[in-house]
Backbone as CSV, one residue per row, in Angstrom:
resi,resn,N_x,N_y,N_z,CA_x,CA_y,CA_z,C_x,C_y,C_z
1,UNK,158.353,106.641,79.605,157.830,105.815,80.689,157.291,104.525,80.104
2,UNK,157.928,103.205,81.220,157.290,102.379,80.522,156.367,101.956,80.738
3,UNK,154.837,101.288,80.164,153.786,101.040,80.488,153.569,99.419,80.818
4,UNK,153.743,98.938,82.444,153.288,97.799,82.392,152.607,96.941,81.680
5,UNK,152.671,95.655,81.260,151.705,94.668,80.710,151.181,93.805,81.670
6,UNK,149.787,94.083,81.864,149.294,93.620,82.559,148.568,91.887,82.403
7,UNK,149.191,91.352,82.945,148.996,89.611,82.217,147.822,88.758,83.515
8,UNK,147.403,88.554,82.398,145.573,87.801,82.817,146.077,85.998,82.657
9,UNK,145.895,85.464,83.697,145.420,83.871,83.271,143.982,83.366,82.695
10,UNK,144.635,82.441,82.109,143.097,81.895,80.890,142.213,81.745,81.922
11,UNK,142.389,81.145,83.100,141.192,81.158,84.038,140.635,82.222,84.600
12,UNK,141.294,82.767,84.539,140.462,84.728,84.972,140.119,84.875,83.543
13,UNK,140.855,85.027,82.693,139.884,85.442,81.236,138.931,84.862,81.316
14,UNK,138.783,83.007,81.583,137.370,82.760,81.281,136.531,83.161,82.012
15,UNK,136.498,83.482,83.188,135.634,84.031,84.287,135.260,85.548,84.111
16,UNK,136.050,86.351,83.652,135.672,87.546,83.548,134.612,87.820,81.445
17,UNK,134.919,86.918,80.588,134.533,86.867,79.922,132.909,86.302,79.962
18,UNK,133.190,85.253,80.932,131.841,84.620,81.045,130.625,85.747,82.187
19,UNK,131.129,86.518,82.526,130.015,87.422,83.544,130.092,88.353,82.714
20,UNK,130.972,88.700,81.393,130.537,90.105,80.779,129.611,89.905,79.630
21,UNK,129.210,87.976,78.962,128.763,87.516,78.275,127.183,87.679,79.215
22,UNK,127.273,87.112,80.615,126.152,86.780,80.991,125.734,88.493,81.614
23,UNK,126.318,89.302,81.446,125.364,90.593,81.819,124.817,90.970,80.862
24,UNK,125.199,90.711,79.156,124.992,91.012,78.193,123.650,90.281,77.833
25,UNK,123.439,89.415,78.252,122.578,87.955,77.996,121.232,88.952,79.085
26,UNK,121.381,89.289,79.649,120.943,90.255,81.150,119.798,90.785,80.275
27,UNK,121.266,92.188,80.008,120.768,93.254,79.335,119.829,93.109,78.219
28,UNK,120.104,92.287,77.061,119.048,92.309,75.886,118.261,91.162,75.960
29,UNK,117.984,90.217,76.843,116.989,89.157,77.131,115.672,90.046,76.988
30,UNK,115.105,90.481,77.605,113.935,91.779,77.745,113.487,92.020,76.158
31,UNK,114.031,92.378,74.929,114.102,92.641,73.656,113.749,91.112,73.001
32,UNK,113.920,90.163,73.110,114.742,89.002,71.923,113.937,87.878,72.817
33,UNK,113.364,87.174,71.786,112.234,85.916,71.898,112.992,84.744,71.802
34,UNK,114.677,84.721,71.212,115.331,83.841,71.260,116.072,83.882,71.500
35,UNK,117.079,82.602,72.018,118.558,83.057,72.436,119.704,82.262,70.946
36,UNK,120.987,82.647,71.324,121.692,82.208,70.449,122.715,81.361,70.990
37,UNK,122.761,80.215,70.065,123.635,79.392,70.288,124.943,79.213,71.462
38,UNK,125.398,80.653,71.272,126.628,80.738,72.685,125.722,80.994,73.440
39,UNK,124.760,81.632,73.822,123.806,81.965,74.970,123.273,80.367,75.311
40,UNK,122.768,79.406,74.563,122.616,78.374,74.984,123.708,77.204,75.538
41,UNK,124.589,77.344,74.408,125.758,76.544,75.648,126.445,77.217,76.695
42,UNK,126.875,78.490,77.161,126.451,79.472,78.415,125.986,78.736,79.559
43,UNK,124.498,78.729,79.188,123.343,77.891,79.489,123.450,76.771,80.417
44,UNK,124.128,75.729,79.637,124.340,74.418,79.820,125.249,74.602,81.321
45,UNK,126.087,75.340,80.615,127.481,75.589,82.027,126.894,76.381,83.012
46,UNK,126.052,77.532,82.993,126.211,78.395,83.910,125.043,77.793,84.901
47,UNK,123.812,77.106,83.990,122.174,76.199,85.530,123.332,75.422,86.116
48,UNK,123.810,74.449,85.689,124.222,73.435,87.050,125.036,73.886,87.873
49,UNK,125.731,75.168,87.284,126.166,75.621,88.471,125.873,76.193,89.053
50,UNK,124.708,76.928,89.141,123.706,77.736,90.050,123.315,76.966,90.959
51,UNK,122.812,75.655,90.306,121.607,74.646,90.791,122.514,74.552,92.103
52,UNK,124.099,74.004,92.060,124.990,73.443,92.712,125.099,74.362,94.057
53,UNK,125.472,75.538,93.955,125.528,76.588,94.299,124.118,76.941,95.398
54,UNK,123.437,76.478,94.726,122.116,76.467,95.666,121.820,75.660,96.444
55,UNK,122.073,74.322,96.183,122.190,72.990,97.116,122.977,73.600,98.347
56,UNK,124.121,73.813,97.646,125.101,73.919,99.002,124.543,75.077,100.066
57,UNK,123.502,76.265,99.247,123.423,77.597,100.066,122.503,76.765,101.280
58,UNK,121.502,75.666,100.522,120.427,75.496,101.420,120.630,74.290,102.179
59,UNK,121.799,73.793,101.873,121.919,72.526,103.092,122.744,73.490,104.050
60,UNK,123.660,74.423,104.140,124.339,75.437,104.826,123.410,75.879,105.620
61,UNK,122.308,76.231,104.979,120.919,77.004,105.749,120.807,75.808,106.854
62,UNK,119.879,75.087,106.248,120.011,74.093,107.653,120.214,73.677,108.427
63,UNK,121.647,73.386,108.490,122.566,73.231,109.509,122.716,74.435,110.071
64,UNK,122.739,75.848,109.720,123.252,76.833,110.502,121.970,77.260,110.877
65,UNK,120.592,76.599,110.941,119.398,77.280,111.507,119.154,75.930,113.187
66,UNK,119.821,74.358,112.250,119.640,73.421,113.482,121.085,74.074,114.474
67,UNK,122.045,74.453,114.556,122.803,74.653,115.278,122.133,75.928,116.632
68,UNK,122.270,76.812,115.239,121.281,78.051,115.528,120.393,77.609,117.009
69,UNK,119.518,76.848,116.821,118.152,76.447,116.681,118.245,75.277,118.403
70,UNK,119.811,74.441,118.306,119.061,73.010,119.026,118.848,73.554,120.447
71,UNK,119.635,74.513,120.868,119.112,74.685,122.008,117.506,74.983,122.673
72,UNK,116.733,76.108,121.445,115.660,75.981,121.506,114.393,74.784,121.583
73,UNK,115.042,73.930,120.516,114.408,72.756,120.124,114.701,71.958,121.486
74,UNK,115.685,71.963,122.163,115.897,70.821,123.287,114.939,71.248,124.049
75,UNK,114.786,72.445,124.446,113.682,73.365,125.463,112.384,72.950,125.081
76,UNK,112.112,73.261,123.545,111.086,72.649,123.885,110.581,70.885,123.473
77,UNK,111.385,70.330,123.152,111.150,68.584,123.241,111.128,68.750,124.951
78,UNK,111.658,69.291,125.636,111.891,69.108,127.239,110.066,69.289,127.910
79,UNK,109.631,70.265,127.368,108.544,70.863,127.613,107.171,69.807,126.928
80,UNK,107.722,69.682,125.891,106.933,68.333,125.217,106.785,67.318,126.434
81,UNK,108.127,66.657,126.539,107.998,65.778,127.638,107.205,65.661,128.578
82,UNK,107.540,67.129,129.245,107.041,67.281,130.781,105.409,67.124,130.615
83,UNK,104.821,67.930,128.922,103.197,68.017,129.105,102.883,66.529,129.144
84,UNK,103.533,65.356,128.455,102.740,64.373,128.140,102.864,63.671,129.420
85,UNK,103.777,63.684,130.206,103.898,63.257,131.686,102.849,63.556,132.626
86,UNK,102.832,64.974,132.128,101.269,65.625,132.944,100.453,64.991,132.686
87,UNK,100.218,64.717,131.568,98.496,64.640,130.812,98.724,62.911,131.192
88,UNK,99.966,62.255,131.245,99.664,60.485,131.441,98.902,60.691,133.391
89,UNK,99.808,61.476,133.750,99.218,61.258,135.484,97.998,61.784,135.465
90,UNK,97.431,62.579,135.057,95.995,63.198,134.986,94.864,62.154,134.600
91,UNK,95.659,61.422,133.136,94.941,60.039,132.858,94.795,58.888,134.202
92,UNK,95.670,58.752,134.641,95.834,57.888,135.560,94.855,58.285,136.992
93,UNK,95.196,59.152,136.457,93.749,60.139,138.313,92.706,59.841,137.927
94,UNK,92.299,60.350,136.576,91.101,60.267,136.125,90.681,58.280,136.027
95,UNK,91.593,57.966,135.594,90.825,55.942,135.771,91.036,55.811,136.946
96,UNK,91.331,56.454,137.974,90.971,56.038,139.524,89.728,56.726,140.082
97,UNK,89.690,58.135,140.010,88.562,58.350,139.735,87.148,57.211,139.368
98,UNK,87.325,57.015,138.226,86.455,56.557,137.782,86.383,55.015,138.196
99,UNK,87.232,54.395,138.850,87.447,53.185,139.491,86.552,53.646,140.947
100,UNK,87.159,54.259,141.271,86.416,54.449,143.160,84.720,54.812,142.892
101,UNK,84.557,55.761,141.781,83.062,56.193,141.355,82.509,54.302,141.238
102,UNK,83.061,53.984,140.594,82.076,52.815,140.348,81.861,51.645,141.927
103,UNK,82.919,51.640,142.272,83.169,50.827,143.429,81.936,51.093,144.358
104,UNK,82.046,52.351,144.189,80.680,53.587,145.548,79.430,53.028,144.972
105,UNK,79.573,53.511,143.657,78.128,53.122,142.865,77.434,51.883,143.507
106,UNK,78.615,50.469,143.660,77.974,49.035,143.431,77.759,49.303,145.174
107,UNK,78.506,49.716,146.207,77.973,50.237,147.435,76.500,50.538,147.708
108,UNK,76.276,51.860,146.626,75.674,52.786,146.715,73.801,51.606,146.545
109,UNK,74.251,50.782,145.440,73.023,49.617,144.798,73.224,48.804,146.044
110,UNK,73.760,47.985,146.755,73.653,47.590,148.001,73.312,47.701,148.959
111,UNK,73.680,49.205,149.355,73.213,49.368,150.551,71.274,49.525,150.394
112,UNK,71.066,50.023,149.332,69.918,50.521,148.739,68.703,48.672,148.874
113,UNK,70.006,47.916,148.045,69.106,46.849,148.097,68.614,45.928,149.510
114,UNK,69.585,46.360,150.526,68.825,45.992,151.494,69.013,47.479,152.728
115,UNK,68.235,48.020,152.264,67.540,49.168,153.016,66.842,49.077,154.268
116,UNK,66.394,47.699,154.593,65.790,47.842,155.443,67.109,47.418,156.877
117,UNK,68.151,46.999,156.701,69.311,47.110,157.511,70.015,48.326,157.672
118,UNK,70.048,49.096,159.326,71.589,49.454,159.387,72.949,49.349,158.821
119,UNK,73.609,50.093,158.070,75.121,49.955,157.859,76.141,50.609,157.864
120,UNK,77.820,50.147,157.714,78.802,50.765,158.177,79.562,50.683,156.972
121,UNK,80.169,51.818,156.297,80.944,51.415,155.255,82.283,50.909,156.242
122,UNK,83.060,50.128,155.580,84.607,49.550,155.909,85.646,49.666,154.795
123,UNK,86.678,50.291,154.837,87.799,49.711,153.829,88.318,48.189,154.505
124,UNK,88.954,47.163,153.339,89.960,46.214,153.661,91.086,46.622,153.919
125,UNK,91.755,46.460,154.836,93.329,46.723,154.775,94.724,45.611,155.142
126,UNK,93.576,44.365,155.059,94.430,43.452,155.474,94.385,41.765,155.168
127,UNK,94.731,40.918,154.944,94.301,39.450,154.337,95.316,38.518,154.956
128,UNK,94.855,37.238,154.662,95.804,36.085,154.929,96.315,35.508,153.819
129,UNK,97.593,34.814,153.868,97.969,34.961,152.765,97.461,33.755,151.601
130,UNK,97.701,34.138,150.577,97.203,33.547,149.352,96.170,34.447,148.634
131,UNK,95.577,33.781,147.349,94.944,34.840,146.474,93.656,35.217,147.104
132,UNK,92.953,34.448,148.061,91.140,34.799,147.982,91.329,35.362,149.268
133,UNK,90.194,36.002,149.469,89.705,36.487,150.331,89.032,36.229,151.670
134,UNK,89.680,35.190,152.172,88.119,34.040,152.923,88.765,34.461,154.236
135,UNK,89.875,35.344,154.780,90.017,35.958,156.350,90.512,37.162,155.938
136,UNK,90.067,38.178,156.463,90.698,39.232,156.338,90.301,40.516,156.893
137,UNK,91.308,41.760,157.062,90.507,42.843,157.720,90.076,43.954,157.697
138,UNK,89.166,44.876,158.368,88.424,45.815,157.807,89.168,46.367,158.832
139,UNK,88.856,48.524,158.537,89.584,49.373,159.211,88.356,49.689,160.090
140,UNK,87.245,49.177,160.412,86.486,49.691,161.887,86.272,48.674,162.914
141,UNK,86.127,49.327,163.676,86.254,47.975,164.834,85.309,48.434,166.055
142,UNK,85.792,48.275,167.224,84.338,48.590,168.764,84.614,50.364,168.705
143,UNK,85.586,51.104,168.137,85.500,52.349,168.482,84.190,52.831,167.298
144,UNK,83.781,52.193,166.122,82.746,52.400,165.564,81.226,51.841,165.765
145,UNK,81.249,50.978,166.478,80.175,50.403,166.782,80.046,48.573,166.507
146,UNK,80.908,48.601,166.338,80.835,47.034,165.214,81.268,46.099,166.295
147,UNK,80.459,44.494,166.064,81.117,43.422,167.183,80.805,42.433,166.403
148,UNK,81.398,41.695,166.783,81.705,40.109,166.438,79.774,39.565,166.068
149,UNK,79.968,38.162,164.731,78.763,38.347,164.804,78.019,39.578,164.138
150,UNK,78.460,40.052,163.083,77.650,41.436,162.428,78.223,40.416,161.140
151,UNK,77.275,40.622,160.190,77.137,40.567,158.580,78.154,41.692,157.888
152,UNK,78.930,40.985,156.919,79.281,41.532,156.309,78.829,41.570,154.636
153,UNK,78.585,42.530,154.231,78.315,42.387,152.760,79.153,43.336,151.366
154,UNK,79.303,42.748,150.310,80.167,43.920,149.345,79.450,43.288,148.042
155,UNK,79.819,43.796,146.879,79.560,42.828,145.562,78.081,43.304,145.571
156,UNK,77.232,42.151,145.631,75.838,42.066,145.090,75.017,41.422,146.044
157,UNK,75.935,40.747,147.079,75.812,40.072,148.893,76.124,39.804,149.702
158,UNK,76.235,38.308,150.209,76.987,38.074,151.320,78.762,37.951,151.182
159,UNK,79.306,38.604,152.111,80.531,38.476,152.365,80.695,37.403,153.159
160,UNK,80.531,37.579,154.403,80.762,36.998,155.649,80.283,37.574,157.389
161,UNK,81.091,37.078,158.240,80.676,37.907,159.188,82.054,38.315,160.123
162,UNK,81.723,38.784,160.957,83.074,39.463,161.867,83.404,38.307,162.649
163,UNK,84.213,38.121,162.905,84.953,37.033,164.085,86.146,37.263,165.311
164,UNK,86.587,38.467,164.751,86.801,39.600,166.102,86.982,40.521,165.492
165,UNK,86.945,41.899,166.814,87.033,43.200,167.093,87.808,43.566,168.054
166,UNK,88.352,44.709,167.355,89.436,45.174,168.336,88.989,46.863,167.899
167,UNK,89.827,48.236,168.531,89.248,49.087,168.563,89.208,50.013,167.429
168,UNK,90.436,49.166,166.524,89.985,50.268,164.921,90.290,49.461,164.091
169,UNK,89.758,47.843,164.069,89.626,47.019,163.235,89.256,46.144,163.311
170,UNK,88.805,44.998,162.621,87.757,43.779,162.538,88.492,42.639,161.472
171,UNK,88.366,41.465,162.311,88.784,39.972,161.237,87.493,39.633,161.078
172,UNK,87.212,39.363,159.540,85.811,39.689,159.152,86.143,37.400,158.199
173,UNK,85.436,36.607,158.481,85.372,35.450,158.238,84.754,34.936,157.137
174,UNK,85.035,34.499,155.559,83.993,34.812,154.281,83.318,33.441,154.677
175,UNK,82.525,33.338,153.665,81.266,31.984,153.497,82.521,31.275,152.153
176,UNK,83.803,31.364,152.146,84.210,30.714,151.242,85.512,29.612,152.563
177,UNK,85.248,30.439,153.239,86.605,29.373,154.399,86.072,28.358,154.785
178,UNK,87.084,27.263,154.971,86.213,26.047,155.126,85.642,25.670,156.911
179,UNK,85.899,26.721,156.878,85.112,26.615,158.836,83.954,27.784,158.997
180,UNK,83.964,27.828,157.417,82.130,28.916,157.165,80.783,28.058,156.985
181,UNK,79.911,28.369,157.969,78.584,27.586,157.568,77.430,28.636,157.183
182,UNK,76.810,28.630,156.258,75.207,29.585,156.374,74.461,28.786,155.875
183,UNK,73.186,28.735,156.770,72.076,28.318,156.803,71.196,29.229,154.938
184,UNK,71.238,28.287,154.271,70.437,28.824,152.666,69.410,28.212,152.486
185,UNK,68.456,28.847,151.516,67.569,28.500,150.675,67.568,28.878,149.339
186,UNK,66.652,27.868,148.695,66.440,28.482,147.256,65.426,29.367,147.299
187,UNK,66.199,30.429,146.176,64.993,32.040,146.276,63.634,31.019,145.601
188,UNK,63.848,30.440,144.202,62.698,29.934,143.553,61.696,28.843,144.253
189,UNK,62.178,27.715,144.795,61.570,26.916,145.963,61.159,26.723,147.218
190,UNK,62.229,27.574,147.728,62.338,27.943,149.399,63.136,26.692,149.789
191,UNK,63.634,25.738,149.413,64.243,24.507,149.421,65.252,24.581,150.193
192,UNK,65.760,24.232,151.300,67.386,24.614,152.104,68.543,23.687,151.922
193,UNK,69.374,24.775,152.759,70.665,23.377,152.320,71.575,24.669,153.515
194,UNK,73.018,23.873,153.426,73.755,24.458,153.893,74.782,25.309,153.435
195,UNK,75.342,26.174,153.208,76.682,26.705,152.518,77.667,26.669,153.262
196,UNK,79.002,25.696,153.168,80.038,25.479,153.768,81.050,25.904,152.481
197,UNK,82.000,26.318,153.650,83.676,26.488,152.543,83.992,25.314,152.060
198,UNK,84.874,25.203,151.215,85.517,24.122,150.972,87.411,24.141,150.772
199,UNK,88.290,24.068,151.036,89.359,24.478,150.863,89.740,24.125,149.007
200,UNK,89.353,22.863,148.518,88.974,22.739,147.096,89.001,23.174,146.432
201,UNK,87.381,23.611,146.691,86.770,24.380,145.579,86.833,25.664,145.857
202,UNK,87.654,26.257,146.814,87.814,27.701,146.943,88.762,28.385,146.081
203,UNK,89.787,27.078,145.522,90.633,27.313,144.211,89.719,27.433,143.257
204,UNK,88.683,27.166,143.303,87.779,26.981,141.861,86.493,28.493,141.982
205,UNK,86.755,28.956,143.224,85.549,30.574,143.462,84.624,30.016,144.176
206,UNK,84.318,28.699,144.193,82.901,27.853,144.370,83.113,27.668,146.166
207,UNK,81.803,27.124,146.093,81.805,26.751,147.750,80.764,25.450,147.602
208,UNK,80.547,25.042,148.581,79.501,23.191,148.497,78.460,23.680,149.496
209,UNK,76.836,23.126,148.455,75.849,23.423,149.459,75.875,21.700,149.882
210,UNK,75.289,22.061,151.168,75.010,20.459,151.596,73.810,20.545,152.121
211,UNK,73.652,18.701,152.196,72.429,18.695,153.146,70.863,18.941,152.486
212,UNK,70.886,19.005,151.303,69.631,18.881,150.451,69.005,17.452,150.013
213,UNK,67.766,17.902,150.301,66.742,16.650,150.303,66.782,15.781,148.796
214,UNK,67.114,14.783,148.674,67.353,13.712,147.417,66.350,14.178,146.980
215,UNK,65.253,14.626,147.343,63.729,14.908,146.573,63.748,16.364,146.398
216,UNK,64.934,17.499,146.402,64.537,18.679,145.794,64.914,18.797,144.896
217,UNK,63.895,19.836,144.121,64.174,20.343,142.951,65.378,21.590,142.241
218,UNK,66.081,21.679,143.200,67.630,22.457,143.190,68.055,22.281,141.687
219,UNK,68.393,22.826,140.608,68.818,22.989,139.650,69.897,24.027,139.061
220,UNK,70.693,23.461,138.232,71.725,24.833,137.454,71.189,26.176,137.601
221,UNK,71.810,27.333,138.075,71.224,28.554,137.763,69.986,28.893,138.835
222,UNK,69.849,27.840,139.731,69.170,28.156,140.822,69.906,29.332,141.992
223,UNK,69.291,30.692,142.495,70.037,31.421,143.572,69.402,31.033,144.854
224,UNK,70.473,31.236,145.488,70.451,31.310,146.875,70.588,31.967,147.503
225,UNK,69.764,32.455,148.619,69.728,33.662,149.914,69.552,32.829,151.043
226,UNK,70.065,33.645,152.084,70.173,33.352,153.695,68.842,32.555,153.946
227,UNK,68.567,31.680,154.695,67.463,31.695,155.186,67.307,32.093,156.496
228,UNK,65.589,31.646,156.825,65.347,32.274,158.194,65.139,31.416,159.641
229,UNK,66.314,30.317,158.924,66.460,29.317,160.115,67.723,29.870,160.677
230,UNK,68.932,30.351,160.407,70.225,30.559,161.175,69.860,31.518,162.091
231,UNK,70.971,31.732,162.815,71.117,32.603,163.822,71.701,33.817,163.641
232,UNK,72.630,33.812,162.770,73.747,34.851,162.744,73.432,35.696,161.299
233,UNK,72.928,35.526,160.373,72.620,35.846,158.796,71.121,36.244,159.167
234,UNK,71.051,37.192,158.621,69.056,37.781,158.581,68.911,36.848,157.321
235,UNK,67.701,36.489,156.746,67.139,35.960,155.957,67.126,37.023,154.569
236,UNK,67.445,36.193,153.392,67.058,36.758,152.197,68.042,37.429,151.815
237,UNK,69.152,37.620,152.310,70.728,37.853,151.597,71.152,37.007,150.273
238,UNK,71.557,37.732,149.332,71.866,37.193,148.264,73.375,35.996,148.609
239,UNK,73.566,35.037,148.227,74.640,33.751,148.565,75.372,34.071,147.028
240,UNK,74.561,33.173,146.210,75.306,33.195,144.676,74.545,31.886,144.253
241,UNK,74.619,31.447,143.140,73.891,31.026,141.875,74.745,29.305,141.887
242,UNK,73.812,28.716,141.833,74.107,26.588,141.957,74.630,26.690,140.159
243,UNK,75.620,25.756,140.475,76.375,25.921,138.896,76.235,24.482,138.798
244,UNK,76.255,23.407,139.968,75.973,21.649,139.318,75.236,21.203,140.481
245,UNK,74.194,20.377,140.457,73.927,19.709,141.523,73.923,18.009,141.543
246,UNK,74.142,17.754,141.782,74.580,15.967,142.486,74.492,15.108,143.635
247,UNK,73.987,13.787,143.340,73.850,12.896,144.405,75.254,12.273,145.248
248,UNK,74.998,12.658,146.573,76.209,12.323,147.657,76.312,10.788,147.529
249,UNK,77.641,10.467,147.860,78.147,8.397,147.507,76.671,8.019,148.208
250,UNK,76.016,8.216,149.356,75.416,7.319,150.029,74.037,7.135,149.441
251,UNK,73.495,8.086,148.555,72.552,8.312,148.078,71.626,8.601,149.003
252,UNK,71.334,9.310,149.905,70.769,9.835,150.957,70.246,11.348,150.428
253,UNK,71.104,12.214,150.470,70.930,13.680,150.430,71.730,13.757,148.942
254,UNK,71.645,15.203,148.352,72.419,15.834,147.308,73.120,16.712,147.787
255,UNK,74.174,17.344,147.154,74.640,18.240,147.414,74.998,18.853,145.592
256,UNK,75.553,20.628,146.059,75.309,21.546,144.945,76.625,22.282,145.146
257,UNK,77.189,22.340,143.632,78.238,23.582,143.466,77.704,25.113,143.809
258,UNK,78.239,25.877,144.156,77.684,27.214,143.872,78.766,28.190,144.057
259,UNK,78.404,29.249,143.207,79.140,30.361,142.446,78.674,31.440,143.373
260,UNK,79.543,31.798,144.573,79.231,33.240,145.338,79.303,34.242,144.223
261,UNK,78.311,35.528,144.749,77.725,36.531,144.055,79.074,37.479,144.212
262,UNK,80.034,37.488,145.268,80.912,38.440,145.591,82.206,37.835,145.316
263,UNK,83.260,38.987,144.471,84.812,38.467,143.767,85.583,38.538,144.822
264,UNK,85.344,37.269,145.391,86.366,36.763,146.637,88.601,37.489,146.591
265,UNK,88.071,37.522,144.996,89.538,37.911,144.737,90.106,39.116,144.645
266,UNK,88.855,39.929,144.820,89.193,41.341,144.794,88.025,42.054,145.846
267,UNK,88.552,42.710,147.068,87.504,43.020,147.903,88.556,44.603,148.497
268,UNK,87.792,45.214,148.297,88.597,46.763,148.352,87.745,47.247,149.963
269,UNK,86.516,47.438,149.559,85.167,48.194,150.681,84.084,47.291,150.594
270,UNK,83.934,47.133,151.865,82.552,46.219,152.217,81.658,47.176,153.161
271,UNK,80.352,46.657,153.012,79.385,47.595,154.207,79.058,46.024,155.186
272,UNK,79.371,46.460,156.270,79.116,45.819,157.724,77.125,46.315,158.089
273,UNK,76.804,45.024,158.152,75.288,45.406,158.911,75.795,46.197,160.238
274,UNK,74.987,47.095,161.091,75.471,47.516,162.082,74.331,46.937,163.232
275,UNK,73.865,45.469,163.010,73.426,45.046,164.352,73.532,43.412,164.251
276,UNK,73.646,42.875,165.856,74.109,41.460,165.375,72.400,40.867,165.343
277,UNK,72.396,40.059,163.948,71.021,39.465,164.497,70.378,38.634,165.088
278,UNK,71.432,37.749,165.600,70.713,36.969,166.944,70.287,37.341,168.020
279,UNK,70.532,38.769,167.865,69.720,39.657,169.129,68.505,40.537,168.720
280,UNK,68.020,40.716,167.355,67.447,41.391,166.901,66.317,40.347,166.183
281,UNK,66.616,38.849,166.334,65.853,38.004,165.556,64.633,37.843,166.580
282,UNK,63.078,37.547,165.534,62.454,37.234,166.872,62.646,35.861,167.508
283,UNK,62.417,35.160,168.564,62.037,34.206,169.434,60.973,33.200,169.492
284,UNK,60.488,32.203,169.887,59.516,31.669,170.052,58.480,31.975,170.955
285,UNK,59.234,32.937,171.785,58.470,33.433,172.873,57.353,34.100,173.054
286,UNK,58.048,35.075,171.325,57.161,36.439,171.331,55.948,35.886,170.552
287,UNK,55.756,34.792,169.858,55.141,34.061,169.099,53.810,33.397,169.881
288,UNK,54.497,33.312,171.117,53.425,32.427,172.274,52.983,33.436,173.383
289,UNK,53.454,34.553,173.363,52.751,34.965,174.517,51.370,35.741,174.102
């Protein structure tokens, strides 16, 4: 019988030589503090190809854990999303919140500061057009009690007053339109003058006092409240603060810039006095009898 010859290529010899070298290398490593020369060039050949071998296992990993994996990951970037969406509108509640809290607050110091008046809170819900505020309307009207002729106040004072009523709303008239008059004084002197609109200076926030005596002492930073000569304004309402004062061409009288106390440009809620005071003012009558 004949006995096959079984024929090896040099590349299988080297491969099968080199794993019976490196089990050997295995086996008596454990014994031996050094290696030998073929064990070190071995060495050389057999790390980088491990190293190689390992690169590839663990970039393989990766990819077969992101494949694995993106559907999860989309779920939750999705979920990511949705919380920070939550948490932006929650932010957004919360600075309104805290917008309306303060709004009430400066209400809340108003109504307080003149306490000794009746009042009606009002929202705005309506304007003429352009940026300020000098016509515009509130949501109560005769089904709340309110009539033409009532004070309006927001800010830190005077607004204006009503100029009609209808049954669930009010055209409320500011001290910045130029067909607004209030009878003023100075808080520090008692000194009067007039507060008229100006179409002007209503681009500028300001309004024109008139009608002051060449001989008063009216100065920068001087305030002004209602006085208790008009008809329609109770006395001692805050106006707003003289920013220049100056002699008129004729040299007769002066007249004064002034800076209303209330942001003509932003008016959300005002409180309405709830009585008109030319009916509530006293008379000369009651004075003489």
């Amino acid at each position: 019988m004949k006995i096959k010859k079984i024929r090896i290529s040099a590349k299988h010899a080297l491969s099968i030589v080199t794993i019976i070298m490196m089990i050997i290398i295995l086996i008596t490593l454990p014994n031996r503090k050094q290696v030998t020369f073929m064990e070190q060039g071995l060495g050389y050949v057999v790390v980088p190809a491990q190293q190689f071998l390992g690169n590839i296992q663990n970039w393989m990993n990766e990819k077969l854990f992101f494949i694995f994996h993106t559907a999860q990951i989309q779920e939750d970037n999705k979920k990511m999303l949705e919380e920070i969406d939550q948490l932006r509108y929650e932010n957004t509640i919360l600075k309104q919140y805290q917008k309306d809290n303060e709004r009430l607050r400066v209400l809340l110091e108003l109504d307080q500061k003149y306490a000794q008046y009746p009042k009606v809170g009002a929202q705005v819900i309506g304007k003429d057009p352009g940026n300020w505020y000098d016509v515009f309307l509130i949501n109560k009207g005769s089904n709340h009690g309110l009539k033409v002729d009532m004070v309006v106040l927001a800010g830190s004072g005077l607004v204006g007053r009503i100029i009609e009523v209808g049954a669930n709303y009010s055209k409320v008239l500011s001290i910045i339109d130029d067909t607004s008059s209030v009878s003023a004084q100075v808080l520090r002197t008692d000194e009067v003058g007039n507060v008229r609109g100006d179409k002007t200076l209503m681009n500028e926030g300001l309004c024109r006092v008139q009608y002051v005596n060449i001989e008063a002492q009216m100065i920068p930073g001087d305030e002004l409240v209602t006085s208790h000569l008009g008809d329609i304004y109770p006395p001692g309402i805050l106006i707003g603060t003289i920013q220049e004062v100056k002699t008129e061409s004729h040299g007769l009288t002066k007249y004064a810039l002034l800076e209303p106390v209330v942001d003509f440009k932003h008016l959300e809620e005002v409180l309405v006095i709830d009585q008109v005071w030319k009916e509530k003012k006293p008379n000369l009558k009651e004075f003489t009898q």
